[in-house]
Amino acid sequence: SNQSGFDMYCPTRIHSENEPSCYMGHPRSHLILYSFGVLKFCTALGGGLVKISDHNLHRKMSEIYRSDPIQNTDQYLSNVKKYFYLYWILNVPYVIKPLMYIIRLFKLDHMGYVVNNLRAFSKVPSKEELFLSLRRQPCRPLLAFLYQRFQAYDYTQLDIQRERAFYVLNNLVKISTIQLIGMNCKLKNFWLFPLVVAKPDLFVQILSKNHIDAYRGTTQLNVITTVLADTTDSIDNCHKCPNAEYLIEHVIYLPVHCHVPKQVLKKLINIVSKTAQQIEQYHLRSKL
């Protein structure tokens, strides 16, 4: 195709709040990144786009990009197979139900296994390995898949996602011990459903006992000041980021998405509310 990546991504160039799927980033941003990894709504099981505002910088980056090696097709095929099997295991009821019974019986860390396999890097690579793997042009199957997703993506899935998320949100907003994140954002697509709680480990543990798999980690996110604090570099108070550190240390993610039935979400709301009350009672008793 002679179309640019962004013409395919947003063919109608709609920028209104009624169609946030074509949001092209803040107009003052110098660099805007779009990811199409396995966990994204419009996934191509890899790949991404970069929007560069400066023409000269775009030209220089394009020259470097054209000299990068092309991604190995076999590697992409291997990733597609891995994600297919994970999707099959996680979404077929007669497979996942007995499997979850065994996992809970033996108290296995299934969340860690799934998250590690969904990541682009199952183990933390060295700096050299990281940049070598990033500096690749996408292979033809990945480009074909990405093109197909742009042309055939069902945007009603986003409407369902928002509807389910707002249903949960409106039922949790009155709980004083739970802090909701991103409520002032103009565009809310609820790619994730994060909550900030005072005792995240205990919260996730109680939810797990009630068969709700909330996730505690923040994948590869980190606060740079916490990394520097472990080095010889001293950080003065004006450069510390206490709010960001608190958020990352206390955030949990609930399994709220468009494929979860309403009756299951109703059960989730009830369990989350009871868990918040239970932990608050623990806290009050500890003060007595």
Coordinates of C-alpha atoms in Angstrom, one line a residue:
S1 CA 0.0 0.0 0.0
N2 CA 1.1 3.6 -0.8
Q3 CA -0.7 4.9 2.3
S4 CA 1.3 6.0 5.3
G5 CA 0.9 4.1 8.6
F6 CA -1.2 6.9 10.1
D7 CA -3.5 7.1 7.1
M8 CA -4.2 3.4 7.7
Y9 CA -4.5 3.8 11.4
C10 CA -6.9 6.7 11.2
P11 CA -8.4 6.9 7.7
T12 CA -11.1 9.4 8.5
R13 CA -8.8 11.7 10.6
I14 CA -11.5 12.1 13.2
H15 CA -10.3 14.0 16.3
S16 CA -13.6 14.4 18.2
E17 CA -14.3 13.1 21.7
N18 CA -17.1 11.0 20.2
E19 CA -14.5 8.9 18.3
P20 CA -11.5 8.6 20.6
S21 CA -10.2 5.6 18.6
C22 CA -8.5 8.0 16.2
Y23 CA -6.8 10.1 18.8
M24 CA -3.5 11.2 17.2
G25 CA -1.8 12.4 20.3
H26 CA -1.2 15.9 21.8
P27 CA -0.4 18.4 19.0
R28 CA 2.5 19.8 21.0
S29 CA 4.2 16.4 21.5
H30 CA 7.5 16.0 19.7
L31 CA 7.3 12.2 19.7
I32 CA 4.2 10.0 20.0
L33 CA 4.5 6.2 20.2
Y34 CA 1.7 3.7 19.3
S35 CA 2.1 0.1 20.5
F36 CA 0.4 -2.9 18.9
G37 CA 1.7 -5.4 21.4
V38 CA -0.3 -8.5 22.5
L39 CA -2.1 -6.7 25.4
K40 CA -3.4 -3.8 23.3
F41 CA -6.9 -3.4 22.0
C42 CA -5.9 -3.3 18.4
T43 CA -3.1 -5.8 18.7
A44 CA -1.0 -7.2 15.8
L45 CA 1.0 -9.3 18.3
G46 CA 3.8 -6.9 18.0
G47 CA 4.9 -3.7 16.2
G48 CA 4.3 -0.1 16.6
L49 CA 4.2 3.4 15.0
V50 CA 6.1 6.6 15.8
K51 CA 4.8 10.1 15.0
I52 CA 7.6 12.6 14.8
S53 CA 6.8 16.3 14.7
D54 CA 10.2 17.7 13.5
H55 CA 10.8 17.2 9.8
N56 CA 14.6 17.1 10.0
L57 CA 14.6 14.6 12.9
H58 CA 12.1 12.5 11.0
R59 CA 14.4 12.4 8.0
K60 CA 17.5 11.5 10.1
M61 CA 15.6 8.7 12.0
S62 CA 14.2 7.4 8.7
E63 CA 17.7 7.0 7.3
I64 CA 18.8 5.0 10.3
Y65 CA 15.6 3.0 10.3
R66 CA 16.1 1.9 6.6
S67 CA 19.5 0.5 7.5
D68 CA 18.1 -1.7 10.3
P69 CA 17.8 -5.4 9.7
I70 CA 14.3 -6.9 9.1
Q71 CA 12.7 -8.9 11.8
N72 CA 13.0 -12.6 11.4
T73 CA 9.7 -14.1 10.1
D74 CA 10.3 -17.3 12.1
Q75 CA 10.6 -15.3 15.3
Y76 CA 7.3 -13.6 14.7
L77 CA 5.7 -16.9 13.8
S78 CA 7.0 -18.4 17.1
N79 CA 5.4 -15.5 19.0
V80 CA 2.1 -15.9 17.2
K81 CA 2.0 -19.6 18.1
K82 CA 2.8 -18.9 21.8
Y83 CA 0.1 -16.2 22.0
F84 CA -2.4 -18.5 20.3
Y85 CA -1.9 -21.3 22.8
L86 CA -2.1 -18.9 25.7
Y87 CA -5.3 -17.4 24.3
W88 CA -6.8 -20.9 23.9
I89 CA -5.9 -22.0 27.4
L90 CA -7.2 -18.8 29.0
N91 CA -10.4 -18.5 27.1
V92 CA -11.8 -22.0 26.6
P93 CA -14.0 -22.8 29.6
Y94 CA -13.5 -26.6 29.6
V95 CA -9.7 -26.0 29.7
I96 CA -9.3 -23.1 32.1
K97 CA -11.8 -24.2 34.7
P98 CA -10.2 -27.5 35.7
L99 CA -6.8 -25.9 35.2
M100 CA -7.6 -23.1 37.7
Y101 CA -8.9 -25.7 40.2
I102 CA -5.5 -27.4 40.0
I103 CA -3.6 -24.1 40.2
R104 CA -5.5 -23.0 43.3
L105 CA -5.2 -26.4 44.9
F106 CA -1.4 -26.3 44.7
K107 CA -1.2 -22.5 45.1
L108 CA 0.8 -22.0 41.9
D109 CA 1.8 -18.6 40.6
H110 CA -0.1 -18.7 37.4
M111 CA -0.3 -14.9 37.1
G112 CA 3.5 -14.6 37.0
Y113 CA 3.7 -17.3 34.4
V114 CA 1.1 -15.7 32.1
V115 CA 2.5 -12.2 32.4
N116 CA 6.1 -13.3 31.7
N117 CA 4.9 -15.1 28.6
L118 CA 2.9 -12.2 27.3
R119 CA 5.8 -9.8 27.6
A120 CA 8.0 -9.1 24.7
F121 CA 11.0 -10.0 26.9
S122 CA 10.5 -13.0 29.2
K123 CA 13.7 -12.1 31.0
V124 CA 15.4 -8.7 31.4
P125 CA 17.8 -8.3 28.4
S126 CA 21.1 -6.6 28.5
K127 CA 21.3 -3.1 27.0
E128 CA 23.0 -4.5 23.9
E129 CA 20.4 -7.2 23.4
L130 CA 17.6 -4.7 24.1
F131 CA 18.7 -2.2 21.4
L132 CA 19.5 -5.0 18.9
S133 CA 16.0 -6.4 19.3
L134 CA 14.4 -3.0 19.0
R135 CA 16.3 -1.8 16.0
R136 CA 14.5 -4.0 13.5
Q137 CA 12.1 -3.3 10.7
P138 CA 8.9 -5.4 10.9
C139 CA 8.6 -8.5 8.8
R140 CA 6.0 -8.8 6.0
P141 CA 3.5 -11.0 8.0
L142 CA 3.5 -8.4 10.9
L143 CA 2.9 -5.6 8.4
A144 CA 0.1 -7.5 6.8
F145 CA -1.5 -8.3 10.1
L146 CA -1.2 -4.7 11.2
Y147 CA -2.8 -3.5 7.9
Q148 CA -5.7 -6.0 8.4
R149 CA -6.3 -4.8 11.9
F150 CA -6.4 -1.2 10.8
Q151 CA -9.0 -2.0 8.1
A152 CA -11.2 -4.5 9.9
Y153 CA -11.0 -3.5 13.6
D154 CA -14.4 -3.6 15.3
Y155 CA -14.6 -0.3 17.2
T156 CA -17.8 -1.4 19.0
Q157 CA -15.5 -3.4 21.2
L158 CA -14.3 -0.1 22.6
D159 CA -17.8 1.0 23.3
I160 CA -18.5 -2.3 25.2
Q161 CA -15.2 -1.8 27.1
R162 CA -16.2 1.6 28.2
E163 CA -19.7 0.6 29.2
R164 CA -18.5 -2.4 31.3
A165 CA -15.7 -0.2 32.9
F166 CA -18.1 2.6 33.8
Y167 CA -20.5 0.1 35.3
V168 CA -17.8 -1.1 37.7
L169 CA -16.5 2.5 38.2
N170 CA -19.8 3.9 39.2
N171 CA -20.3 1.1 41.8
L172 CA -16.8 1.6 43.3
V173 CA -16.6 5.4 43.4
K174 CA -18.3 5.7 46.8
I175 CA -15.7 3.4 48.6
S176 CA -13.5 5.8 50.5
T177 CA -10.6 3.4 50.9
I178 CA -10.2 3.0 47.1
Q179 CA -8.6 5.6 44.9
L180 CA -9.6 5.7 41.3
I181 CA -6.9 6.8 38.7
G182 CA -7.2 9.0 35.6
M183 CA -10.7 10.3 36.3
N184 CA -9.8 13.7 34.8
C185 CA -8.7 12.3 31.5
K186 CA -10.8 13.4 28.6
L187 CA -10.5 10.1 26.8
K188 CA -11.2 7.0 28.9
N189 CA -10.8 3.7 27.0
F190 CA -10.0 1.6 30.1
W191 CA -7.2 -0.4 28.5
L192 CA -6.4 -1.3 32.1
F193 CA -8.6 -0.9 35.2
P194 CA -6.2 0.3 38.0
L195 CA -7.1 1.0 41.7
V196 CA -4.9 2.5 44.4
V197 CA -5.3 0.8 47.8
A198 CA -3.5 1.2 51.1
K199 CA -2.6 -2.5 51.4
P200 CA -2.2 -3.9 47.9
D201 CA -0.7 -7.3 48.8
L202 CA -3.4 -8.1 51.3
F203 CA -6.1 -6.8 48.9
V204 CA -4.9 -9.1 46.1
Q205 CA -4.6 -12.0 48.4
I206 CA -8.2 -11.7 49.6
L207 CA -9.5 -11.2 46.1
S208 CA -7.6 -14.4 45.0
K209 CA -9.3 -16.4 47.7
N210 CA -12.6 -15.3 46.2
H211 CA -11.4 -16.4 42.7
I212 CA -10.7 -12.9 41.4
D213 CA -7.3 -12.6 39.8
A214 CA -6.2 -9.0 40.4
Y215 CA -2.6 -8.2 39.3
R216 CA -0.2 -6.5 41.7
G217 CA 2.8 -5.6 39.5
T218 CA 3.4 -2.7 37.2
T219 CA 5.1 -4.6 34.4
Q220 CA 8.2 -2.6 33.3
L221 CA 7.2 0.7 34.8
N222 CA 9.5 2.3 37.4
V223 CA 10.3 5.7 38.9
I224 CA 13.8 6.9 37.8
T225 CA 14.5 8.4 41.2
T226 CA 14.0 5.0 42.9
V227 CA 16.6 3.5 40.5
L228 CA 19.0 6.3 41.2
A229 CA 18.5 6.0 44.9
D230 CA 20.3 2.6 44.8
T231 CA 23.4 4.3 43.3
T232 CA 26.0 6.7 44.6
D233 CA 24.0 9.7 43.1
S234 CA 22.2 11.7 45.8
I235 CA 18.7 13.0 45.1
D236 CA 17.5 16.2 46.6
N237 CA 13.9 16.5 47.8
C238 CA 12.8 18.8 44.9
H239 CA 13.6 16.0 42.4
K240 CA 11.9 13.2 44.3
C241 CA 8.6 11.8 43.0
P242 CA 6.7 10.6 46.1
N243 CA 3.3 10.6 44.3
A244 CA 4.6 8.4 41.4
E245 CA 6.4 6.1 43.9
Y246 CA 3.2 5.7 46.0
L247 CA 1.1 5.0 43.0
I248 CA 3.4 2.3 41.6
E249 CA 3.7 0.7 45.1
H250 CA 0.0 0.7 45.8
V251 CA -1.7 0.1 42.4
I252 CA -3.6 -3.1 41.6
Y253 CA -5.3 -4.0 38.3
L254 CA -8.8 -5.6 38.2
P255 CA -9.9 -8.0 35.4
V256 CA -12.4 -5.6 33.9
H257 CA -12.8 -5.8 30.1
C258 CA -15.3 -6.2 27.3
H259 CA -15.3 -10.0 27.4
V260 CA -16.3 -10.2 31.1
P261 CA -20.1 -10.8 31.4
K262 CA -22.2 -8.4 33.4
Q263 CA -23.1 -11.0 36.1
V264 CA -19.4 -11.7 36.7
L265 CA -18.7 -7.9 37.0
K266 CA -21.5 -7.6 39.5
K267 CA -19.9 -10.4 41.6
L268 CA -16.5 -8.6 41.2
I269 CA -18.0 -5.3 42.5
N270 CA -19.5 -7.1 45.5
I271 CA -16.2 -8.9 46.4
V272 CA -14.1 -5.8 46.0
S273 CA -16.5 -3.8 48.2
K274 CA -16.4 -6.4 50.9
T275 CA -12.6 -6.7 50.7
A276 CA -12.2 -2.9 51.1
Q277 CA -14.5 -3.0 54.2
Q278 CA -12.7 -6.0 55.6
I279 CA -9.3 -4.4 55.3
E280 CA -10.6 -1.1 56.8
Q281 CA -11.8 -3.1 59.8
Y282 CA -8.4 -4.7 60.2
H283 CA -6.9 -1.2 60.1
L284 CA -9.3 0.2 62.7
R285 CA -8.7 -2.8 65.0
S286 CA -5.0 -2.4 64.8
K287 CA -5.4 1.2 66.1
L288 CA -7.3 0.1 69.2

